[in-house]
Amino acid sequence: EVLLTQSPGTVSLSPGERATLSCRASQRVSRSYLAWYQQKPGQAPRLLIYGASSRAAGIPDRFSGSGSETDFTLTISRLEPEDVGVYHCQHYGFSRVTFGPGTKLEIK
Amino acid sequence: EVQLVQSGAEVKKPGESLRISCQASGYSFSSYYIGWVRQMPGQGLEWLGIIFPDDSETKSNPSFQGRVVFSVDKSLSIAYLHWNNLEASDSATYYCARSVTTSFDIWGQGTTVIVSS
């Protein structure tokens, strides 16, 4: 089973700043199997990034994903107030799906 | 429009049975896995398992095996999540989501289940 850890647990930034969120896997994984989701308060998760770096349909280019092997990053450039929420990374493989604990993004 | 619409909130007693539903529309239901995800209050996401509507093939998280059952009605494009013996620890919000190879691209709005005596 692939275990995912995310850091930081909570981050507080101002509009216009850049957010860098980290997801670390307990073993090397294929980029193809790493995804990121945004969950706004009171809402269902929304797919942002799949295959580590491909944006899902309708996702603004302010959101980008990168990384490989055990270290992956979600970058949100030019933060907007609507970006507040929890960001989850997810691995899909070995007939198993695992999620990271999430990073809470607060906008000052 | 591709969407998943889940059934409404439930309040049940320990030991009772429950079935919640996930109605798919706007795409070929039989062609995509449906996954189920649990979110306990204030916590992260936990994968329960997935089911392929065409043949009802399922893959389960061992942590939840024996606790929940997945099923579908292909003719109605509905996926179900069942419990036979609810426990207080089953209180959570449950999401269904469409699986596209390695991620979940469409999510239901969630069904809140409260189990309390």
XYZ file of C-alpha atoms in Angstrom:
225
model
C 0.000 0.000 0.000
C 1.275 3.442 -0.937
C 1.037 5.912 1.934
C 0.840 9.611 1.149
C 1.890 12.453 3.421
C 1.160 16.109 2.692
C 2.801 19.263 3.900
C 2.243 21.740 5.271
C -0.844 20.777 7.219
C -2.160 24.336 6.962
C -0.916 27.284 4.979
C -2.139 30.876 5.160
C -1.319 33.196 2.264
C -2.504 36.450 0.768
C -4.283 36.947 -2.543
C -1.824 37.178 -5.396
C 0.804 35.044 -3.653
C 1.989 31.618 -4.773
C 1.098 28.428 -2.879
C 3.337 25.375 -3.020
C 1.782 22.193 -1.625
C 3.740 18.984 -1.214
C 2.699 15.325 -1.443
C 5.204 12.599 -0.599
C 4.686 8.912 -1.346
C 6.054 6.099 0.835
C 7.505 4.392 -2.256
C 8.285 5.302 -5.834
C 5.108 5.642 -7.894
C 4.360 6.321 -11.505
C 3.450 9.909 -12.349
C 0.433 8.519 -14.184
C -1.185 7.493 -10.927
C -0.942 10.741 -8.950
C -3.851 13.196 -8.812
C -4.805 16.335 -6.881
C -8.244 17.473 -5.720
C -9.614 20.709 -4.298
C -12.357 20.562 -1.691
C -14.002 23.853 -0.834
C -15.843 24.126 2.494
C -19.107 22.187 2.422
C -18.513 20.858 -1.080
C -17.483 17.629 -2.738
C -13.901 17.279 -3.955
C -13.090 18.470 -7.485
C -10.387 16.977 -9.687
C -7.650 19.509 -10.422
C -4.688 17.526 -11.723
C -4.274 13.986 -13.003
C -1.175 12.171 -14.172
C 0.815 14.430 -11.828
C 0.765 17.395 -14.215
C -2.284 17.358 -16.514
C -5.024 19.839 -15.678
C -8.567 18.518 -15.596
C -11.242 20.090 -17.758
C -12.084 23.649 -16.803
C -9.230 24.086 -14.345
C -7.473 27.486 -14.658
C -3.818 27.498 -15.641
C -2.991 29.063 -12.253
C -3.010 25.438 -11.036
C -0.061 23.277 -12.016
C 1.322 19.941 -10.912
C 4.835 18.574 -11.015
C 7.086 15.945 -9.524
C 8.070 12.323 -9.878
C 8.916 9.145 -7.981
C 8.122 10.021 -4.357
C 7.813 13.818 -4.394
C 4.974 15.721 -6.023
C 3.938 19.361 -5.891
C 0.783 21.329 -6.553
C 1.453 24.985 -7.277
C -1.213 27.662 -7.269
C 0.115 30.880 -8.670
C -1.644 34.179 -8.085
C -3.928 33.028 -5.269
C -7.525 34.179 -5.306
C -9.964 34.235 -2.349
C -11.979 31.414 -3.968
C -8.979 29.060 -3.675
C -9.644 28.542 0.040
C -10.178 24.901 0.942
C -8.445 21.589 1.476
C -6.208 20.070 -1.196
C -5.873 16.301 -1.338
C -3.391 14.213 -3.270
C -4.322 10.705 -4.358
C -2.564 7.620 -5.675
C -4.398 5.016 -7.764
C -2.561 1.781 -8.275
C -1.962 -1.801 -7.207
C -5.792 -2.235 -7.106
C -5.909 0.306 -4.326
C -6.603 3.997 -3.965
C -5.074 6.084 -1.206
C -5.471 9.745 -0.301
C -3.141 12.006 1.582
C -4.369 13.714 4.758
C -4.840 17.026 2.944
C -3.429 20.547 3.151
C -5.731 23.298 4.309
C -5.257 26.550 2.407
C -6.388 29.722 4.100
C -6.516 33.075 2.358
C -5.650 36.063 4.519
C -24.250 17.324 -18.561
C -22.310 14.538 -16.893
C -23.350 14.289 -13.270
C -23.802 12.045 -10.281
C -26.685 12.800 -7.938
C -26.744 11.092 -4.567
C -29.640 10.297 -2.266
C -30.429 12.445 0.740
C -29.146 12.435 4.283
C -29.986 9.498 6.529
C -30.386 9.127 10.289
C -30.306 5.523 11.470
C -29.874 3.508 14.643
C -26.996 1.105 15.340
C -27.714 -2.349 13.947
C -30.001 -1.074 11.196
C -29.468 -1.566 7.476
C -29.052 1.186 4.933
C -28.696 1.642 1.203
C -27.665 4.950 -0.349
C -27.712 5.644 -4.055
C -25.793 7.464 -6.768
C -27.711 8.291 -9.967
C -25.551 8.795 -13.043
C -26.563 10.771 -16.108
C -25.020 12.301 -19.216
C -22.630 9.438 -20.046
C -22.487 5.684 -20.647
C -22.908 4.369 -17.109
C -21.637 0.885 -17.923
C -18.304 2.124 -19.272
C -16.768 3.725 -16.163
C -15.981 2.456 -12.696
C -17.870 4.118 -9.830
C -15.884 4.643 -6.654
C -17.077 5.306 -3.115
C -15.220 7.568 -0.692
C -15.845 8.220 2.983
C -15.167 11.464 4.809
C -15.643 11.495 8.543
C -16.378 14.880 10.151
C -13.342 17.122 9.899
C -11.204 14.344 8.436
C -9.652 13.387 5.113
C -10.864 11.183 2.297
C -10.889 7.375 2.561
C -11.434 5.066 -0.382
C -13.983 2.305 0.219
C -13.832 0.605 -3.175
C -14.947 0.682 -6.769
C -17.445 -1.199 -8.928
C -17.583 -1.626 -12.708
C -21.238 -1.356 -13.690
C -20.977 -3.492 -16.801
C -20.143 -6.706 -14.921
C -20.323 -5.628 -11.245
C -16.630 -6.386 -10.758
C -15.557 -4.817 -7.493
C -12.284 -3.890 -5.818
C -12.434 -3.110 -2.128
C -10.270 -1.436 0.478
C -9.401 -4.283 2.870
C -10.069 -1.921 5.768
C -13.746 -1.810 4.833
C -14.252 -5.306 3.473
C -17.218 -6.969 5.113
C -18.589 -3.642 6.315
C -20.025 -2.306 3.073
C -21.386 -3.828 -0.137
C -21.346 -2.268 -3.598
C -23.999 -2.894 -6.239
C -25.455 -1.330 -9.374
C -28.664 -1.305 -11.378
C -27.475 -0.901 -14.952
C -30.974 -0.389 -16.296
C -31.431 2.656 -14.066
C -27.780 3.867 -14.125
C -27.664 3.790 -10.336
C -24.873 2.659 -8.034
C -25.597 1.677 -4.440
C -23.664 1.428 -1.200
C -25.138 -0.931 1.432
C -24.633 -1.580 5.122
C -26.238 -4.538 6.878
C -25.357 -3.648 10.449
C -24.635 0.034 10.975
C -22.333 1.211 13.735
C -21.893 4.676 15.193
C -18.465 4.790 13.569
C -20.150 4.657 10.144
C -21.343 8.236 10.665
C -19.762 10.220 7.853
C -20.352 11.785 4.466
C -20.126 9.326 1.608
C -19.270 10.364 -1.932
C -19.621 8.463 -5.165
C -17.272 9.426 -7.985
C -16.686 8.380 -11.591
C -13.310 6.779 -12.142
C -11.346 7.550 -15.275
C -8.346 5.208 -15.234
C -6.329 6.681 -12.367
C -8.431 9.503 -10.940
C -12.022 10.508 -10.162
C -13.298 13.209 -12.485
C -16.972 13.579 -11.528
C -18.206 13.519 -7.933
C -21.629 13.290 -6.388
C -22.659 15.935 -3.883
C -22.284 13.547 -0.962
C -24.683 11.728 1.355
C -24.441 12.334 5.093
C -25.132 9.310 7.256
C -25.711 9.704 10.983
C -25.868 6.588 13.126
C -27.031 7.258 16.650
C -29.123 5.531 19.260
